[in-house]
Coordinates of C-alpha atoms in Angstrom, one line a residue:
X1399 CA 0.0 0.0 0.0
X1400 CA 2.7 2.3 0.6
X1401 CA 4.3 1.8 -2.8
X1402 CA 1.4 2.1 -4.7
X1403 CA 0.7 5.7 -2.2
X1404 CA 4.3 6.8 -3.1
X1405 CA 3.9 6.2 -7.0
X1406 CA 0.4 8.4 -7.0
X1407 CA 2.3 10.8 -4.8
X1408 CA 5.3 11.0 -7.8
X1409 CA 2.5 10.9 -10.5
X1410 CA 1.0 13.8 -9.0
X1411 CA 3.9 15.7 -8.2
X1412 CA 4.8 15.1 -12.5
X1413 CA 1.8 16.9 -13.3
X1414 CA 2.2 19.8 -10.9
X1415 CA 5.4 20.2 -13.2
X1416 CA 8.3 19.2 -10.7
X1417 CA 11.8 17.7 -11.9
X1418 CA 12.2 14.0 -11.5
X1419 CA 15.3 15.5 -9.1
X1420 CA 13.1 17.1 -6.9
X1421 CA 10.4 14.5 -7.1
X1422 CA 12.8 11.4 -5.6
X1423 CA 14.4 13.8 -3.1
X1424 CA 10.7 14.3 -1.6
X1425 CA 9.6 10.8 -1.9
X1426 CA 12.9 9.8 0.2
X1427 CA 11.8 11.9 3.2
X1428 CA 8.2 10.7 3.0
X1429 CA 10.0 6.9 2.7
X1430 CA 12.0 7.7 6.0
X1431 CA 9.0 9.1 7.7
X1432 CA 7.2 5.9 6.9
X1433 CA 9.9 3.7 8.4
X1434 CA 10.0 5.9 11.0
X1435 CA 6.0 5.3 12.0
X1436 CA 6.1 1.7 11.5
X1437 CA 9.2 1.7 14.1
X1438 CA 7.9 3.6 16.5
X1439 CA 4.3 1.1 16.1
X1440 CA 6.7 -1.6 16.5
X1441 CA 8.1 -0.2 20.0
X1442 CA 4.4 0.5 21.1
X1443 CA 3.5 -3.5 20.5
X1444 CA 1.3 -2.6 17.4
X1445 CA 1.7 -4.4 14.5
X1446 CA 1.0 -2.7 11.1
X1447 CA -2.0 -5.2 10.6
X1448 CA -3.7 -4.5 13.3
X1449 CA -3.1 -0.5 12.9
X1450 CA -4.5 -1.4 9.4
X1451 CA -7.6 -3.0 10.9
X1452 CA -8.5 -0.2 13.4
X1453 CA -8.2 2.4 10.6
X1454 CA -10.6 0.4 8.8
X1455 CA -13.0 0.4 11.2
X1456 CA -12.6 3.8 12.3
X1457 CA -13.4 4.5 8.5
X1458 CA -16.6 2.3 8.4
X1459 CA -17.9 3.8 11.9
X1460 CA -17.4 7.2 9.9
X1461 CA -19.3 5.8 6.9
X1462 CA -22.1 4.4 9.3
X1463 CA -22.7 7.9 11.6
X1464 CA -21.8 9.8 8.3
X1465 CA -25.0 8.1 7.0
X1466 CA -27.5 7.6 9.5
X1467 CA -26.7 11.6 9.5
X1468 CA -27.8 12.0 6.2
X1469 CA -31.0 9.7 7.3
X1470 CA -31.6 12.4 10.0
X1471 CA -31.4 15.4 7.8
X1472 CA -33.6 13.9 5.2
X1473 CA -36.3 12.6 8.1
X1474 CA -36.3 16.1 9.4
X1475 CA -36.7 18.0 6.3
X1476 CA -39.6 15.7 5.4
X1477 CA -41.1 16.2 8.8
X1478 CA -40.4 20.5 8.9
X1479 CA -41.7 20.4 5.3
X1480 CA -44.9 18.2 6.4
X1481 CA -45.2 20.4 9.4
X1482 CA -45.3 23.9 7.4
X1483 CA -47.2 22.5 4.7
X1484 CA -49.9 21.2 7.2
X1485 CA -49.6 24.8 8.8
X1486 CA -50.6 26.5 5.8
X1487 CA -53.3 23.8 4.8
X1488 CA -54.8 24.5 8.0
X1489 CA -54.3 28.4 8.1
X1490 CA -55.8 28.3 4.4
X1491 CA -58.8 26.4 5.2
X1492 CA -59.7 27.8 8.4
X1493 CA -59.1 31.6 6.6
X1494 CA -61.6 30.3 4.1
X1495 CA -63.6 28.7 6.2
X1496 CA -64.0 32.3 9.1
X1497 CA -65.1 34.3 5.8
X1498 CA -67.6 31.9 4.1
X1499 CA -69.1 30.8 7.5
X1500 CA -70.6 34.6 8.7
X1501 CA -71.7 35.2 5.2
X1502 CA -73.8 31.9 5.4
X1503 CA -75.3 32.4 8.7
X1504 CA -76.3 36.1 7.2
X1505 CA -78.0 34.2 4.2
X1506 CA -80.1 32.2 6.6
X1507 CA -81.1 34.2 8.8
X1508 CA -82.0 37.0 6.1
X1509 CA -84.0 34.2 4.1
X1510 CA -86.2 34.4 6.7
X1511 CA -86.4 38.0 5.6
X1512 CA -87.2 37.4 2.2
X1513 CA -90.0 34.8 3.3
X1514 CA -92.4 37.9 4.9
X1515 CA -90.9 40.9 3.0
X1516 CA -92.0 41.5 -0.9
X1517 CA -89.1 43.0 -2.0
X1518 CA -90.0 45.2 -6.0
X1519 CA -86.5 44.4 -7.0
X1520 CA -83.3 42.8 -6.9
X1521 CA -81.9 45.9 -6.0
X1522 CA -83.9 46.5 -3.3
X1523 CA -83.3 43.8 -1.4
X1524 CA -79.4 44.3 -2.1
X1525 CA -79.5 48.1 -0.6
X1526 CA -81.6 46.3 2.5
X1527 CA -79.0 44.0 3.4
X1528 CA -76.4 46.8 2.9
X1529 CA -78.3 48.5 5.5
X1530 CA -78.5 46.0 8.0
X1531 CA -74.6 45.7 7.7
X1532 CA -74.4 49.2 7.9
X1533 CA -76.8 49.6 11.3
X1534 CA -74.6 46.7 13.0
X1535 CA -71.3 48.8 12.6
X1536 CA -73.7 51.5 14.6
X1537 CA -75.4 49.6 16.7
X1538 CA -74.2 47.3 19.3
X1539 CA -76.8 44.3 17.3
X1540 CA -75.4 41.7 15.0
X1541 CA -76.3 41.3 11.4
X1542 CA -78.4 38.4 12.5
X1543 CA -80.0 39.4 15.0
X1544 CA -81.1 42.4 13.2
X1545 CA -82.2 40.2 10.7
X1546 CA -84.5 38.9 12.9
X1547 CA -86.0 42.3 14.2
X1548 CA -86.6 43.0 10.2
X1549 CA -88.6 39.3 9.8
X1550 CA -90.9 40.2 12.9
X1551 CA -91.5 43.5 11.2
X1552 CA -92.4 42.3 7.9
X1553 CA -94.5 39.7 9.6
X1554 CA -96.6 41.9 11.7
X1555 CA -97.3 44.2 8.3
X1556 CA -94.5 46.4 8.5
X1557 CA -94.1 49.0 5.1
X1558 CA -91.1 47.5 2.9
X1559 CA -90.2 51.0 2.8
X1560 CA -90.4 51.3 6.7
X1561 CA -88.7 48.9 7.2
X1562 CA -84.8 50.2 7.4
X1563 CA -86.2 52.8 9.6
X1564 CA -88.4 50.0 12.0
X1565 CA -85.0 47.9 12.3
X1566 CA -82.8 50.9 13.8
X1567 CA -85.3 52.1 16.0
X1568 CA -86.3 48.4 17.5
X1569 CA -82.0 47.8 17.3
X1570 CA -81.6 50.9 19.5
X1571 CA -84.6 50.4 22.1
X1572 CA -83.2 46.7 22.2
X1573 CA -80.2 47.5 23.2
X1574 CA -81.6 51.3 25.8
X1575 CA -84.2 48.8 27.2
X1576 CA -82.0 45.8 27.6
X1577 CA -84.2 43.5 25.3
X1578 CA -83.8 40.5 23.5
X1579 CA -83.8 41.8 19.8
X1580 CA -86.4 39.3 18.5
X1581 CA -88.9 40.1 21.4
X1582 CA -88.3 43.5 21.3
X1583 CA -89.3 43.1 16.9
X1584 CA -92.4 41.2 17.6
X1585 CA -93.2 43.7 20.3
X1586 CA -93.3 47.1 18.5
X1587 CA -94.0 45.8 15.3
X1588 CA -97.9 44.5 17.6
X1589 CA -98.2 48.2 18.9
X1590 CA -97.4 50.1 15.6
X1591 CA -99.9 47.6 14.0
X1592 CA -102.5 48.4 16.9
X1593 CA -102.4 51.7 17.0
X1594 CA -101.7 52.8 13.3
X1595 CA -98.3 54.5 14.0
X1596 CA -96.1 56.0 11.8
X1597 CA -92.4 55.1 12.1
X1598 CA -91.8 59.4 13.6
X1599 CA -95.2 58.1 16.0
X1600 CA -93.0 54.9 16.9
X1601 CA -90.6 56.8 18.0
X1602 CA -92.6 59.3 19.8
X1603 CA -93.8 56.3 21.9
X1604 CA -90.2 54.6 22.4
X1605 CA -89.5 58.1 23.8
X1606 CA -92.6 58.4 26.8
X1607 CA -91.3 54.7 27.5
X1608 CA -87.9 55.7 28.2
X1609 CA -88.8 58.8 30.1
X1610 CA -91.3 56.6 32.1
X1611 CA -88.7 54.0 33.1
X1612 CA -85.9 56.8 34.0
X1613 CA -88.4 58.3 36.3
X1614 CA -90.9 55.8 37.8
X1615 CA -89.9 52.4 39.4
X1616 CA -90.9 50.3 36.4
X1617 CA -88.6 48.9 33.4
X1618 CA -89.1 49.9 29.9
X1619 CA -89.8 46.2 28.7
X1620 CA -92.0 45.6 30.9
X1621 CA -94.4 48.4 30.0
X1622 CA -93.4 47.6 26.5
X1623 CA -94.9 43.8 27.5
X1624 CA -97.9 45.4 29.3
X1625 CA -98.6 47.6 26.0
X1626 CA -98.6 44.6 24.0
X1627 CA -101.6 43.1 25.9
X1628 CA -103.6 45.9 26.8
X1629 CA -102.8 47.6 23.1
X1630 CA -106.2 46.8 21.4
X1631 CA -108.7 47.6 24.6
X1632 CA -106.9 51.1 25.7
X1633 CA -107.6 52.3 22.0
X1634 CA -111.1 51.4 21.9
X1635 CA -111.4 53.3 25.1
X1636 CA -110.0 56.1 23.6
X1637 CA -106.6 56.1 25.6
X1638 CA -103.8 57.9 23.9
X1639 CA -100.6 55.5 23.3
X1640 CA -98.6 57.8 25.7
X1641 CA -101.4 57.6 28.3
X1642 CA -102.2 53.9 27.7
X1643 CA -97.9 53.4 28.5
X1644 CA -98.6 55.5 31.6
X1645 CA -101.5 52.7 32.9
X1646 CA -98.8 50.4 32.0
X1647 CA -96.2 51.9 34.1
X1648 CA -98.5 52.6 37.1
X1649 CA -99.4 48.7 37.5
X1650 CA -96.0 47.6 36.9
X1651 CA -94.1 50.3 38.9
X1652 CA -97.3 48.6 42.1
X1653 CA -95.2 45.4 41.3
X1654 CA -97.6 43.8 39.3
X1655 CA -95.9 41.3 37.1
X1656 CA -96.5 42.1 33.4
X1657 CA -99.0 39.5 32.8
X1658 CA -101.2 40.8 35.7
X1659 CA -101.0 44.0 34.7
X1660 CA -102.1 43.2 31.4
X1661 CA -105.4 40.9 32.6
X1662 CA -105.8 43.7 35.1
X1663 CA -106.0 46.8 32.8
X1664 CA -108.0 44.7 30.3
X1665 CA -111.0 43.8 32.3
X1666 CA -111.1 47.2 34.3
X1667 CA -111.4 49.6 30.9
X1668 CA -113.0 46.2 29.1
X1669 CA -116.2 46.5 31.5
X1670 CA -115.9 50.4 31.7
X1671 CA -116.1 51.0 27.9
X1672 CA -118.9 48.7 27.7
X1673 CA -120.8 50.2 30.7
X1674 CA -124.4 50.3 28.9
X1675 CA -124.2 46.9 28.1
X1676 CA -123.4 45.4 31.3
X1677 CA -125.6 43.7 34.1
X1678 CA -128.1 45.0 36.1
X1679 CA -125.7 44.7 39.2
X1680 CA -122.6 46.7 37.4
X1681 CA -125.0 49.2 36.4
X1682 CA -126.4 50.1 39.6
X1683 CA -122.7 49.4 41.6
X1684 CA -121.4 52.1 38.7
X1685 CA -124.2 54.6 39.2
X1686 CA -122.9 55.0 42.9
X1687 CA -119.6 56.3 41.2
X1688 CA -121.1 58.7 38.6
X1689 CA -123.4 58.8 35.8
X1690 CA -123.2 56.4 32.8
X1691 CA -124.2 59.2 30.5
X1692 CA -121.9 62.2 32.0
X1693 CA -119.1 59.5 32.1
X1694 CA -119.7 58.2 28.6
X1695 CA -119.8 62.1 27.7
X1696 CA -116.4 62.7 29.3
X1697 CA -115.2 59.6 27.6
X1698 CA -115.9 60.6 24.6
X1699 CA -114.3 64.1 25.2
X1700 CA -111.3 63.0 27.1
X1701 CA -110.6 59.4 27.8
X1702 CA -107.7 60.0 30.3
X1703 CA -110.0 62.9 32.5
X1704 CA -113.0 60.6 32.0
X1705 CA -111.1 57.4 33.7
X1706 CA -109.1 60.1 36.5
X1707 CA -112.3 61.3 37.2
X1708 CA -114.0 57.7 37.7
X1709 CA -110.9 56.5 40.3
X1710 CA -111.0 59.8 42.6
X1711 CA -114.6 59.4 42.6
X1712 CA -114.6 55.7 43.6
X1713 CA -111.4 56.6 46.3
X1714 CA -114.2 59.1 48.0
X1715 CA -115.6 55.7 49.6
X1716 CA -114.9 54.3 52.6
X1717 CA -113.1 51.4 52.3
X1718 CA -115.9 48.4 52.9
X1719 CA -118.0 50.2 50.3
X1720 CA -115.3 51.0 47.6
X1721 CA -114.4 46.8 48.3
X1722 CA -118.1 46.1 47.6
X1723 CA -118.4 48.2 44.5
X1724 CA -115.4 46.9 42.9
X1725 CA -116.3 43.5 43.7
X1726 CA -119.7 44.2 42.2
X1727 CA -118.2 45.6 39.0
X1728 CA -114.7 43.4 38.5
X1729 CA -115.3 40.7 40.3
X1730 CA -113.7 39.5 43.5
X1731 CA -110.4 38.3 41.4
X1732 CA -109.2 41.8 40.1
X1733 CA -110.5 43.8 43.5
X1734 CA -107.1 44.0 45.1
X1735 CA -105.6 45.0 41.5
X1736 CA -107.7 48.1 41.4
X1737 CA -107.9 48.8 44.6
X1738 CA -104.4 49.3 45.0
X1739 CA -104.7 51.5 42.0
X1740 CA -107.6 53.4 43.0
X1741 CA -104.7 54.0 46.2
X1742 CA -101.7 54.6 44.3
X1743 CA -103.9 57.5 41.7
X1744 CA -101.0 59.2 42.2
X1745 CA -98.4 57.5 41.0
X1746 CA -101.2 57.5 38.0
X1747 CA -101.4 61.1 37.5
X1748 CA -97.2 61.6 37.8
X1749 CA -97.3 59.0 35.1
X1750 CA -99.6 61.2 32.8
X1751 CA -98.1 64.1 33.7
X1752 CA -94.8 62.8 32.4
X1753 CA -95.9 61.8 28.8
X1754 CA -98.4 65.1 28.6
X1755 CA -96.2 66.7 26.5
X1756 CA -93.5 65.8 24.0
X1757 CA -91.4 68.3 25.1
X1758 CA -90.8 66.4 28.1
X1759 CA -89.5 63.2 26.6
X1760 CA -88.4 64.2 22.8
X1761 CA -85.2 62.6 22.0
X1762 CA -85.2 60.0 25.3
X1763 CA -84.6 57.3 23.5
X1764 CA -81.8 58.2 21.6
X1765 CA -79.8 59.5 24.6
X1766 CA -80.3 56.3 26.5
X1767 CA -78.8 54.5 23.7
X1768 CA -76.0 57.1 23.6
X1769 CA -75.4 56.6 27.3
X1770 CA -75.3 52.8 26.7
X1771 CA -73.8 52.5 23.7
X1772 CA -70.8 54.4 25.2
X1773 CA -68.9 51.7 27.3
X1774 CA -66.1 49.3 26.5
X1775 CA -68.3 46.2 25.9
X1776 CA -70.9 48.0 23.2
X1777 CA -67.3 49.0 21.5
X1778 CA -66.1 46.1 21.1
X1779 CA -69.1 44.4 19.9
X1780 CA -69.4 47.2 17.1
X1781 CA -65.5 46.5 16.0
X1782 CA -66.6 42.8 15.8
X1783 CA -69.6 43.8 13.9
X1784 CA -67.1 46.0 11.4
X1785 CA -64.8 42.6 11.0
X1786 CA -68.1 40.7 10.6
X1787 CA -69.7 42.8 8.2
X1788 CA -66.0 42.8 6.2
X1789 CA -66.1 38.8 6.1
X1790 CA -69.9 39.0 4.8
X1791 CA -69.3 41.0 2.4
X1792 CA -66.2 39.0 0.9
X1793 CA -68.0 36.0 1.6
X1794 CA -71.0 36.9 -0.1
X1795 CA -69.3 37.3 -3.3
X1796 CA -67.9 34.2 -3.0
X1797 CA -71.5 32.0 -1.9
X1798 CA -73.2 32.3 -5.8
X1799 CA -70.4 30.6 -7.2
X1800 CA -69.9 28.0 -4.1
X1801 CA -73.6 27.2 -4.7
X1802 CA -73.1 27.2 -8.5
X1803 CA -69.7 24.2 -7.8
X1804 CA -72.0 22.5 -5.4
X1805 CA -74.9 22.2 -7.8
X1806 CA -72.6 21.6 -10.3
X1807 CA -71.3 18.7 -8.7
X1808 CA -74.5 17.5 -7.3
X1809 CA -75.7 17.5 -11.3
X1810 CA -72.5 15.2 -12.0
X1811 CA -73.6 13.0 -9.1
X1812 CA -77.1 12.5 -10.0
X1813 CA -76.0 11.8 -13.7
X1814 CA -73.8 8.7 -12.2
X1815 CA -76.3 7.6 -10.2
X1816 CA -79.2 7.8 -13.2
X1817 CA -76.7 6.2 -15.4
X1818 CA -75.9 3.1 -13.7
X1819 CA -79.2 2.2 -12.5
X1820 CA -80.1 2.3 -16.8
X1821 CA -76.8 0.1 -17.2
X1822 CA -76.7 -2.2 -14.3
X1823 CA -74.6 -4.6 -16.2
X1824 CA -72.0 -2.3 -16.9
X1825 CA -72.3 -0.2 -14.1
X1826 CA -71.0 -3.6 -12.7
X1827 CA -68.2 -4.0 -14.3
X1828 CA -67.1 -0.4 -14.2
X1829 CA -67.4 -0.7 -10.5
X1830 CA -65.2 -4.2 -10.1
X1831 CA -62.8 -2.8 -12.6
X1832 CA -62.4 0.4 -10.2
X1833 CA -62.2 -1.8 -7.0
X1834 CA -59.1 -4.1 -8.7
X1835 CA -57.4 -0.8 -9.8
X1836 CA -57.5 0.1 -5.9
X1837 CA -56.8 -3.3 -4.8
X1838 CA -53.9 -3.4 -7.0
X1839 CA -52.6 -0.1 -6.2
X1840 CA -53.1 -0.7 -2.5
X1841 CA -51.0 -4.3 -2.6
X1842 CA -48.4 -2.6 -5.3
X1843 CA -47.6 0.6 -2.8
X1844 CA -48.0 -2.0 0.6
X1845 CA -45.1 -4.5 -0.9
X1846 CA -43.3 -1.6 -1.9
X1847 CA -43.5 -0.5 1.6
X1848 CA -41.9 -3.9 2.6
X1849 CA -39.4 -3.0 0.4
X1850 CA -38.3 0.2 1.9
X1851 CA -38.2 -1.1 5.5
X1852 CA -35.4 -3.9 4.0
X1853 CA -34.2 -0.8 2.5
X1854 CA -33.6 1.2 5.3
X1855 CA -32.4 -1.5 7.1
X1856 CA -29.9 -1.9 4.6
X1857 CA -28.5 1.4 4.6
X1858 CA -28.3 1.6 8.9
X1859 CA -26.4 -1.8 9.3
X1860 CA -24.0 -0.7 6.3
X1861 CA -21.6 -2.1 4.0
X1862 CA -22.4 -6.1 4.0
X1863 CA -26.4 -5.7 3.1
X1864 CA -25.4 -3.1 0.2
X1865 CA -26.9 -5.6 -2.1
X1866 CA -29.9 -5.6 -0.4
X1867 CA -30.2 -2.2 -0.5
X1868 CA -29.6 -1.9 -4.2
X1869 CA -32.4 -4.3 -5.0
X1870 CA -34.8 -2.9 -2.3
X1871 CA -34.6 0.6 -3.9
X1872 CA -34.9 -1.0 -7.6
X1873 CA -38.1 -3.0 -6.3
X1874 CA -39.8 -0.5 -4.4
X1875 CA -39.6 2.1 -7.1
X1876 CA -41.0 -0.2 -9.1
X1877 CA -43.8 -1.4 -7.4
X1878 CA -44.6 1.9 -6.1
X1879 CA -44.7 3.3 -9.3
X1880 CA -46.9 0.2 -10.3
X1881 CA -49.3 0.8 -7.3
X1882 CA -49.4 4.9 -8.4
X1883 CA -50.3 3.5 -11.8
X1884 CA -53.1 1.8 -10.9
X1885 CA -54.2 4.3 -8.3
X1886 CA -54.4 6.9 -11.1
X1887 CA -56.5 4.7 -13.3
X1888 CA -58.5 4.5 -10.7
X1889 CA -58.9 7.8 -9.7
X1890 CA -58.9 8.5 -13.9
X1891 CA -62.2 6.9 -14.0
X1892 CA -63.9 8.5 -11.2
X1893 CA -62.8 11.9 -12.1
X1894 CA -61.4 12.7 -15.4
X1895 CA -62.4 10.3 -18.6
X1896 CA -58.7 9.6 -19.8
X1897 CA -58.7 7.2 -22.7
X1898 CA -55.9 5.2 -21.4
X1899 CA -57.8 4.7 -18.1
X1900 CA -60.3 3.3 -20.1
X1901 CA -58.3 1.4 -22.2
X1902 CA -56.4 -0.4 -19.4
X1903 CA -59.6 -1.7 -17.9
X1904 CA -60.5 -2.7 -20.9
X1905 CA -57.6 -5.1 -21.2
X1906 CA -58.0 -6.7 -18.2
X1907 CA -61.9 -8.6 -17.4
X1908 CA -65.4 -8.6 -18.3
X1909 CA -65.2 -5.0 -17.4
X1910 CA -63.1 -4.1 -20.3
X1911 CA -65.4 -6.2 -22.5
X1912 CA -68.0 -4.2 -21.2
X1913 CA -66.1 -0.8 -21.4
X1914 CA -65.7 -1.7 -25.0
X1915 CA -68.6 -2.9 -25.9
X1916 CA -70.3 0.7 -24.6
X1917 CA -67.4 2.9 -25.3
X1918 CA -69.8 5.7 -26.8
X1919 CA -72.2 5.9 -23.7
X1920 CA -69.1 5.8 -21.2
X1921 CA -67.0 8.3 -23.4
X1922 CA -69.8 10.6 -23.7
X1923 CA -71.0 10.2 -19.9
X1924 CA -67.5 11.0 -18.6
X1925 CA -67.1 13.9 -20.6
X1926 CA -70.4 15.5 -19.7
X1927 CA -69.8 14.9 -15.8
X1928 CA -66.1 16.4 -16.3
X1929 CA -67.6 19.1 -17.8
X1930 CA -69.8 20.2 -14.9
X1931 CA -66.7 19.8 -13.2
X1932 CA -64.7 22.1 -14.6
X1933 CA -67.5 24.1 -15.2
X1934 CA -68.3 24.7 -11.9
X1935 CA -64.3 25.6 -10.3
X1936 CA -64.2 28.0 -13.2
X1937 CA -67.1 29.7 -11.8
X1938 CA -65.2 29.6 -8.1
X1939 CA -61.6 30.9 -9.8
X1940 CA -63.4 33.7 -11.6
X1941 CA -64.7 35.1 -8.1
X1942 CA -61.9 34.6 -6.3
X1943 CA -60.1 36.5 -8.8
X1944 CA -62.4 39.6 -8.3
X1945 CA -61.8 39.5 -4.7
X1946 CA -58.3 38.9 -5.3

């Protein structure tokens, strides 16, 4: 070994261009140097085989770490690229997924919209559900549940042309009065409808209810609650709207629950605005109080003076005859209700006295909503409505096309389906031919699997399996790209109509008898279905590229 070192060492010094002088006198010093180690091994006890040996090994250690290294770098590139590629998968589809899924909530619950509101146009409906994006970036309301307020308005009769205005001015009492949106829809949308109001004479009433809660001891919904159910009876009566919320307010600010309040007020001006029709017994127990015919004539001048009048009248009584009457005229289950009116008249009168004049409660509502809207909470919930109205809009564009893909597909679908239930036989045979393609692929990549584990194996323990190795790596690529083969005919004729997916069936069973046989119908099936296909992501790249 060291000769054959020393003559490469002279053949390399000859073509760096040294003299054949200078070339001998250099390979004599590396000749002593030589002599020189192996004497010195010799002293040490080492003999030159042995140092031969260990430098062997030493070099086939280096081989082993140099490439299980190599192992570990390729392991963890796979794994970092996996990793980021997951990452972006998952970022991607979960971006996608935050935009479309507002947008499709919005399309729900605005279909119910739709349903109870007769829209004259296309475009009208389009400004609409621009302005119930734009009222949630004001209002601390989502687009949903604004939605909903504008269904219970259409559904109760509300104007189409009302009803942007109806949806902010239910948005903002829901959120002054602390009402459930829905409730608060249904609600107003029942008194506007009883009573005839305009949306400025809506407002004029959300008004006296705010400046009767801020100042009595009763809560806005509730008198909104107790309006609802005495709404119809207080305007045969000939109570105002303002005066019927000031009955409201009296009962509930007495602690009557809203539902006793309403049963209350409804059988005491029920029985009083039917006085002439009533029993003998009511009529004679009510001509203690006053007249019928100077109360019906004050009634019919000034419903609120006519009923004030009637209660200070009836509180003149002692108390065992003001029981009696009332129990003669009400009945014994709604005596204590008006009798504790008849001593709280008042708290009745305060009531009236607030709402007498618009001057006194103009522009209520709005400052309560002001004053609410103003804290940290409503803020946030309007920047979430901003990002919110932002994702429906983006994901709106994209929904028409998403529909048009999914239909699309849906069409390809039902065409498979209608045509092998009209070719059972061959519907047979296409579906065997697609299972062995699988099968095949799946056994082809599995043994070529076995393969790679002899493979690996073969490259960790080294130099004495590198046969093993060499025909591992030739096998598995070979059965692996027979098992990809297969898997893409087999994929080729569920999705795409390639000819030579066709043809390979074909050249294997029955099936490719039968593939044969019906080329035309099969060609001309697959091409159709690709074509709704295609048709369809076009549809999807062309919006994305108008966002984009």
């Amino acid at each position: 070994n060291t000769v054959v070192n020393l003559e490469r060492l002279r053949q390399e010094y000859l073509r760096l261009g040294k003299t054949t002088e200078e070339i001998d006198r250099k390979l004599e010093i590396y000749r002593q140097k030589i002599k020189g180690v192996k004497l010195e091994a010799v002293k040490a006890g080492i003999s030159i085989r042995d140092l031969r040996q260990d430098t062997q090994k030493l070099s086939k250690t280096l081989d082993e770490v140099r490439r299980k290294t190599k192992l570990g770098e390729i392991s963890g590139r796979i794994v970092t690229q996996g990793s980021k590629f997951g990452a972006i998968t998952t970022t991607a589809i979960m971006t996608i997924g935050a935009t479309i899924k507002p947008a499709i909530e919005f399309e729900s619950a605005f279909a119910d919209v739709k349903k109870v509101v007769d829209f004259v146009s296309k475009e009208q409906e389009k400004q609409f559900r621009k302005t119930i994006l734009k009222i949630s970036t004001k209002i601390p309301l989502t687009a949903i549940e604004l939605s909903q307020i504008a269904a219970q308005g259409g559904q109760l009769g509300i104007d189409v042309k009302d009803l942007p205005e109806f949806t902010e001015l239910v948005a903002k009492m829901a959120t002054a009065f602390d009402m459930v949106p829905e409730q608060a829809g249904e609600a107003f949308a029942k008194l506007s409808n009883v009573y005839g109001l305009s949306m400025k004479e809506a407002e004029e009433l959300a008004d006296a209810i705010n400046a009767l809660g801020n100042n009595t001891a009763a809560k806005e919904r509730d008198i909104i609650n107790v309006l609802g159910r005495i709404g119809g009876i207080a305007k045969q009566f000939g109570l105002t709207k303002e005066s019927a919320a000031a009955l409201a307010d009296t009962f509930i600010a007495l602690g009557k629950p809203p539902e006793v309040a309403g049963t209350a007020v409804n059988a005491f001006l029920g029985k009083l605005n039917t006085v002439e029709i009533q029993s003998t017994q009511f009529k004679q127990a009510f001509q203690k109080i006053i007249s019928i015919e100077n109360f019906k004539k004050l009634q019919r001048q000034n419903p609120e003076r006519a009923l004030l009048s009637f209660l200070h009248r009836l509180k003149q009584f002692d108390k065992e005859t003001q029981k009696n009457v009332i129990a003669q005229m009400f009945g014994a289950e709604y005596a204590d209700d008006i009798a504790l009116l008849i001593e709280s008249i008042d708290q009745y009168a305060k009531a009236l006295d607030i709402v007498s004049e618009k001057t006194k409660y103009q522009g209520a509502l709005q400052k309560e909503f002001e004053t609410r809207s103003k804290t940290t909470e409503n803020n946030l919930k309007l920047l979430t409505n901003r990002i919110e109205r932002l994702s429906i809009s983006i994901g709106s564009v994209l929904l028409p096309p998403l529909n048009k893909v999914i239909g699309a597909i849906g069409s390809g679908i039902e065409k498979i389906t209608a045509f092998i239930e009209t070719h059972e036989t061959l519907g047979k045979a296409i579906s065997f031919g697609t299972v062995g393609f699988f099968g095949l692929a799946t056994a082809a990549i599995g043994a070529s699997l076995v393969f790679n584990i002899a493979k690996i194996s073969a490259f960790v323990l080294g130099g004495g399996l590198f046969k093993i190795w060499r025909l591992a790596t030739l096998a598995s690529k070979g059965l692996y790209i027979a098992g990809r083969g297969a898997l893409f005919f087999g994929r080729a004729l569920m999705l795409n109509p390639i000819g030579i997916a066709i043809a390979a069936i074909a050249g294997l069973s029955f099936a490719g008898y039968m593939l044969v046989k019906h080329w035309d119908k099969v060609k001309a099936f697959f091409g159709n279905f690709w074509d709704y296909i295609k048709k369809g992501f076009s549809i999807l790249g062309n919006a994305l590229k108008v966002i984009i």
